[in-house]
Tab-separated table of C-alpha atoms and ligand atoms in Angstrom:
chain	number	residue	atom	x	y	z
A	27	MET	CA	2.842	-15.051	-8.615
A	28	ARG	CA	6.151	-14.665	-6.795
A	29	ILE	CA	6.285	-13.660	-3.145
A	30	LEU	CA	9.430	-12.513	-1.362
A	31	LEU	CA	9.241	-13.572	2.291
A	32	VAL	CA	11.619	-11.668	4.573
A	33	GLU	CA	11.541	-13.434	7.942
A	34	ASP	CA	14.330	-14.522	10.295
A	35	ASP	CA	12.160	-16.656	12.601
A	36	PRO	CA	12.362	-20.188	11.125
A	37	SER	CA	9.092	-21.383	12.624
A	38	VAL	CA	7.111	-18.408	11.304
A	39	ALA	CA	8.783	-18.749	7.901
A	40	ALA	CA	8.032	-22.471	7.765
A	41	GLY	CA	4.362	-21.837	8.537
A	42	VAL	CA	4.070	-19.173	5.844
A	43	ILE	CA	5.896	-21.257	3.230
A	44	ASP	CA	3.686	-24.200	4.095
A	45	ALA	CA	0.522	-22.132	3.695
A	46	LEU	CA	1.562	-20.280	0.544
A	47	GLY	CA	3.687	-22.924	-1.134
A	48	GLY	CA	0.798	-24.506	-3.028
A	49	GLY	CA	-0.451	-21.363	-4.753
A	50	PHE	CA	2.551	-19.058	-4.803
A	51	ASP	CA	6.203	-19.117	-5.735
A	52	VAL	CA	7.876	-18.179	-2.426
A	53	VAL	CA	11.440	-16.840	-2.171
A	54	HIS	CA	12.586	-16.822	1.461
A	55	VAL	CA	15.386	-14.670	2.921
A	56	GLN	CA	16.302	-13.926	6.548
A	57	THR	CA	18.059	-10.556	6.527
A	58	GLY	CA	17.473	-7.032	5.255
A	59	LYS	CA	20.555	-7.220	3.048
A	60	ALA	CA	19.392	-10.470	1.457
A	61	ALA	CA	15.931	-8.944	1.024
A	62	LEU	CA	17.253	-6.033	-1.051
A	63	GLU	CA	19.351	-8.407	-3.147
A	64	ALA	CA	16.443	-10.784	-3.721
A	65	PHE	CA	14.147	-7.878	-4.548
A	66	THR	CA	16.463	-6.784	-7.370
A	67	ARG	CA	17.243	-10.313	-8.539
A	68	ASP	CA	13.848	-12.030	-8.364
A	69	GLU	CA	11.445	-9.168	-9.112
A	70	PRO	CA	8.718	-10.391	-6.725
A	71	ASP	CA	5.042	-9.511	-7.212
A	72	LEU	CA	4.575	-8.958	-3.485
A	73	ILE	CA	6.750	-8.711	-0.371
A	74	LEU	CA	5.984	-10.044	3.113
A	75	LEU	CA	8.290	-8.128	5.408
A	76	ASP	CA	9.153	-8.818	9.040
A	77	LEU	CA	10.200	-5.662	10.929
A	78	GLY	CA	12.572	-7.241	13.461
A	79	LEU	CA	15.459	-8.436	11.303
A	80	PRO	CA	18.903	-9.500	12.547
A	81	ASP	CA	20.947	-6.993	10.535
A	82	CYS	CA	18.650	-3.965	10.297
A	83	ASP	CA	15.142	-2.701	10.882
A	84	GLY	CA	12.489	-3.820	8.399
A	85	THR	CA	11.270	-0.234	8.144
A	86	ASP	CA	14.551	0.690	6.417
A	87	VAL	CA	14.098	-2.179	3.971
A	88	CYS	CA	10.561	-0.982	3.252
A	89	ARG	CA	11.663	2.596	2.641
A	90	GLN	CA	14.485	1.544	0.354
A	91	ILE	CA	12.291	-0.676	-1.781
A	92	ARG	CA	9.525	1.900	-1.870
A	93	SER	CA	11.877	4.609	-3.069
A	94	SER	CA	12.199	2.789	-6.369
A	95	SER	CA	9.174	0.499	-6.667
A	96	ALA	CA	5.419	0.317	-6.138
A	97	VAL	CA	5.514	-3.451	-5.433
A	98	PRO	CA	2.863	-4.360	-2.818
A	99	ILE	CA	4.412	-4.721	0.658
A	100	ILE	CA	2.662	-6.382	3.607
A	101	VAL	CA	4.464	-5.890	6.899
A	102	VAL	CA	4.452	-8.907	9.208
A	103	SER	CA	5.437	-8.024	12.736
A	104	ALA	CA	5.158	-8.889	16.397
A	105	ARG	CA	4.852	-5.219	17.203
A	106	GLY	CA	1.150	-4.579	17.312
A	107	ASP	CA	0.798	-1.146	18.769
A	108	GLU	CA	-0.968	1.582	16.889
A	109	ILE	CA	2.071	3.778	16.404
A	110	ASP	CA	3.807	1.035	14.500
A	111	ARG	CA	0.830	0.479	12.268
A	112	VAL	CA	0.674	4.133	11.352
A	113	LEU	CA	4.420	4.466	10.874
A	114	THR	CA	4.505	1.343	8.765
A	115	LEU	CA	1.837	2.599	6.435
A	116	GLU	CA	3.450	6.034	6.280
A	117	MET	CA	6.691	4.531	5.067
A	118	GLY	CA	4.845	2.973	2.178
A	119	ALA	CA	3.615	-0.485	3.182
A	120	ASP	CA	0.191	-1.474	1.860
A	121	ASP	CA	-1.012	-3.540	4.772
A	122	TYR	CA	0.028	-4.929	8.122
A	123	VAL	CA	-0.473	-8.241	9.926
A	124	VAL	CA	0.426	-8.753	13.566
A	125	LYS	CA	1.981	-11.970	14.882
A	126	PRO	CA	0.556	-14.367	15.721
A	127	PHE	CA	-1.689	-14.362	12.659
A	128	GLY	CA	-3.768	-16.989	10.921
A	129	MET	CA	-2.707	-18.211	7.506
A	130	ARG	CA	-6.214	-17.678	6.204
A	131	GLU	CA	-6.010	-14.030	7.244
A	132	LEU	CA	-2.622	-13.653	5.602
A	133	ILE	CA	-3.823	-15.146	2.332
A	134	ALA	CA	-6.903	-12.889	2.386
A	135	ARG	CA	-4.636	-9.861	2.802
A	136	ILE	CA	-2.403	-10.983	-0.045
A	137	ARG	CA	-5.383	-11.454	-2.313
A	138	ALA	CA	-6.875	-8.077	-1.375
A	139	VAL	CA	-3.616	-6.253	-2.027
A	140	THR	CA	-2.970	-7.999	-5.346
A	141	ARG	CA	-6.541	-7.883	-6.629
A	142	ARG	CA	-6.253	-4.265	-7.721
A	143	THR	CA	-2.957	-4.784	-9.470
A	144	SER	CA	-4.276	-7.682	-11.533
A	145	GLN	CA	-7.540	-5.844	-12.196
A	146	ASN	CA	-5.654	-2.906	-13.545
A	147	SER	CA	-3.338	-4.934	-15.719
A	148	SER	CA	-6.003	-7.180	-17.241
A	149	THR	CA	-6.330	-6.548	-20.950
A	150	GLY	CA	-9.750	-8.055	-21.598
A	151	GLU	CA	-11.757	-5.231	-20.089
A	152	SER	CA	-12.348	-1.963	-21.802
A	153	ALA	CA	-10.894	1.081	-20.126
A	154	PRO	CA	-13.376	3.914	-20.596
A	155	GLU	CA	-11.139	6.444	-18.887
A	156	ALA	CA	-7.552	5.298	-18.529
A	157	GLN	CA	-6.100	8.698	-17.864
A	158	ARG	CA	-7.219	11.915	-16.239
A	159	THR	CA	-5.425	15.193	-15.736
A	160	LEU	CA	-6.250	17.599	-12.909
A	161	PHE	CA	-4.180	20.727	-12.274
A	162	GLY	CA	-1.098	19.197	-13.869
A	163	LEU	CA	-1.566	15.890	-12.067
A	164	VAL	CA	-1.855	13.013	-14.536
A	165	ILE	CA	-3.434	9.836	-13.158
A	166	ASP	CA	-3.207	6.784	-15.390
A	167	THR	CA	-5.326	3.930	-14.067
A	168	ARG	CA	-4.145	1.429	-16.666
A	169	SER	CA	-0.467	1.683	-15.804
A	170	GLN	CA	-1.173	2.641	-12.147
A	171	ARG	CA	1.106	5.634	-12.460
A	172	ALA	CA	0.806	9.262	-11.539
A	173	ALA	CA	2.856	12.273	-12.593
A	174	LEU	CA	2.785	15.867	-11.461
A	175	ASN	CA	3.942	18.497	-13.955
A	176	GLY	CA	5.756	15.787	-15.871
A	177	GLU	CA	7.502	14.221	-12.871
A	178	GLU	CA	6.478	10.740	-11.816
A	179	ILE	CA	5.002	10.479	-8.316
A	180	HIS	CA	5.713	7.137	-6.660
A	181	LEU	CA	2.507	6.098	-4.921
A	182	THR	CA	1.789	2.837	-3.146
A	183	PRO	CA	-1.114	0.868	-4.667
A	184	LYS	CA	-3.384	2.005	-1.851
A	185	GLU	CA	-2.357	5.650	-2.154
A	186	PHE	CA	-3.031	5.385	-5.864
A	187	ASP	CA	-6.497	3.908	-5.299
A	188	LEU	CA	-7.254	6.645	-2.810
A	189	ILE	CA	-6.309	9.471	-5.137
A	190	VAL	CA	-8.258	7.905	-8.007
A	191	TYR	CA	-11.274	7.614	-5.717
A	192	LEU	CA	-11.147	11.200	-4.444
A	193	SER	CA	-10.475	12.649	-7.882
A	194	ASN	CA	-13.547	10.950	-9.350
A	195	ASP	CA	-15.404	14.088	-8.318
A	196	PRO	CA	-13.021	16.961	-7.520
A	197	GLY	CA	-14.407	19.286	-4.870
A	198	ALA	CA	-16.999	16.788	-3.644
A	199	ILE	CA	-16.773	15.737	-0.009
A	200	TYR	CA	-16.226	12.045	0.582
A	201	ARG	CA	-17.114	10.733	4.019
A	202	ARG	CA	-14.504	8.838	6.014
A	203	GLN	CA	-16.601	5.719	6.380
A	204	ASP	CA	-17.381	5.675	2.659
A	205	ILE	CA	-13.694	6.005	1.766
A	206	LEU	CA	-12.779	3.185	4.134
A	207	HIS	CA	-15.541	0.998	2.803
A	208	ASP	CA	-14.907	1.671	-0.876
A	209	VAL	CA	-11.117	1.889	-0.980
A	210	TRP	CA	-10.103	-0.545	1.760
A	211	GLU	CA	-13.051	-2.943	1.505
A	212	THR	CA	-12.261	-4.301	4.951
A	213	ASN	CA	-12.937	-3.153	8.483
A	214	TRP	CA	-9.724	-4.078	10.215
A	215	TYR	CA	-8.814	-2.291	13.396
A	216	GLY	CA	-7.054	1.005	12.905
A	217	THR	CA	-8.304	1.860	9.430
A	218	SER	CA	-9.300	5.401	10.341
A	219	LYS	CA	-5.729	6.194	11.387
A	220	THR	CA	-4.555	4.291	8.329
A	221	LEU	CA	-6.610	6.600	6.151
A	222	ASP	CA	-4.993	9.636	7.804
A	223	ALA	CA	-1.554	8.133	7.286
A	224	HIS	CA	-2.235	7.583	3.589
A	225	ILE	CA	-3.633	11.097	3.154
A	226	ALA	CA	-0.526	12.517	4.864
A	227	ALA	CA	1.739	10.474	2.601
A	228	ILE	CA	-0.061	11.612	-0.566
A	229	ARG	CA	0.055	15.275	0.480
A	230	LYS	CA	3.768	14.984	1.130
A	231	LYS	CA	4.425	13.322	-2.204
A	232	LEU	CA	2.394	15.935	-4.084
A	233	GLY	CA	4.122	18.731	-2.176
A	234	SER	CA	1.056	20.468	-0.758
A	235	PRO	CA	-1.685	19.624	1.761
A	236	THR	CA	-4.271	21.393	-0.399
A	237	TRP	CA	-4.416	18.493	-2.862
A	238	ILE	CA	-6.540	16.624	-0.361
A	239	GLU	CA	-8.464	18.911	1.926
A	240	SER	CA	-9.767	17.786	5.299
A	241	VAL	CA	-13.382	18.629	5.996
A	242	ARG	CA	-13.614	18.623	9.759
A	243	GLY	CA	-15.854	15.944	11.193
A	244	VAL	CA	-16.867	14.687	7.753
A	245	GLY	CA	-14.075	13.530	5.513
A	246	PHE	CA	-11.956	14.701	2.619
A	247	ARG	CA	-12.165	16.242	-0.818
A	248	PHE	CA	-9.830	16.520	-3.758
A	249	GLY	CA	-8.614	20.109	-3.933
A	250	GLY	CA	-5.697	21.221	-6.058
A	251	PRO	CA	-2.159	22.523	-5.828
A	252	GLU	CA	-3.140	25.730	-3.955
B	330	CA	CA1	12.041	-11.209	13.357
């Protein structure tokens, strides 16, 4: 598994390379420009992205990559305030770690983010329902792709999981805490806002808020185009 590490702080980069070097193939770059080049050249399986880069803001790098790829992105930043977390996830990152962070935590995040991808691409298991279509929205769990009225919708892995989860039973209300537990599997600080950010992103990508309806004080349900 190849990881693209975008980090201009040499001591942080050295620590990450040291921790990941044994189990992962790490490509390290220090600028946003080099990150975009390495992304195209090396086709990484996951990106660790610092936000404070010397030549540009990491958020721009994230947006650019996300506009053409669903590769898992974990933002690594010294900015820990809530607004950054929410903004980061809205621009398409899958997770967020705040400096200083432990290497064990980082590796756990990497494994959690990649677990789904490898699960979905494994060929040994039978796929009882690889594809479902709801109101013109095609969700293919084997290829992790979604299309609306024939046009591909670029979802992050987490957004994809969320829409698969909610569309398991269209119209049924799913409680917030159940969604967080079942889709995120972790209880890290800020997940409730994270959930809202993901819902907002999905609605925007599908072009209507009615696809995922809020049920005040309870949770959400899969609706439809109108
Ligand atoms: Ca930095």
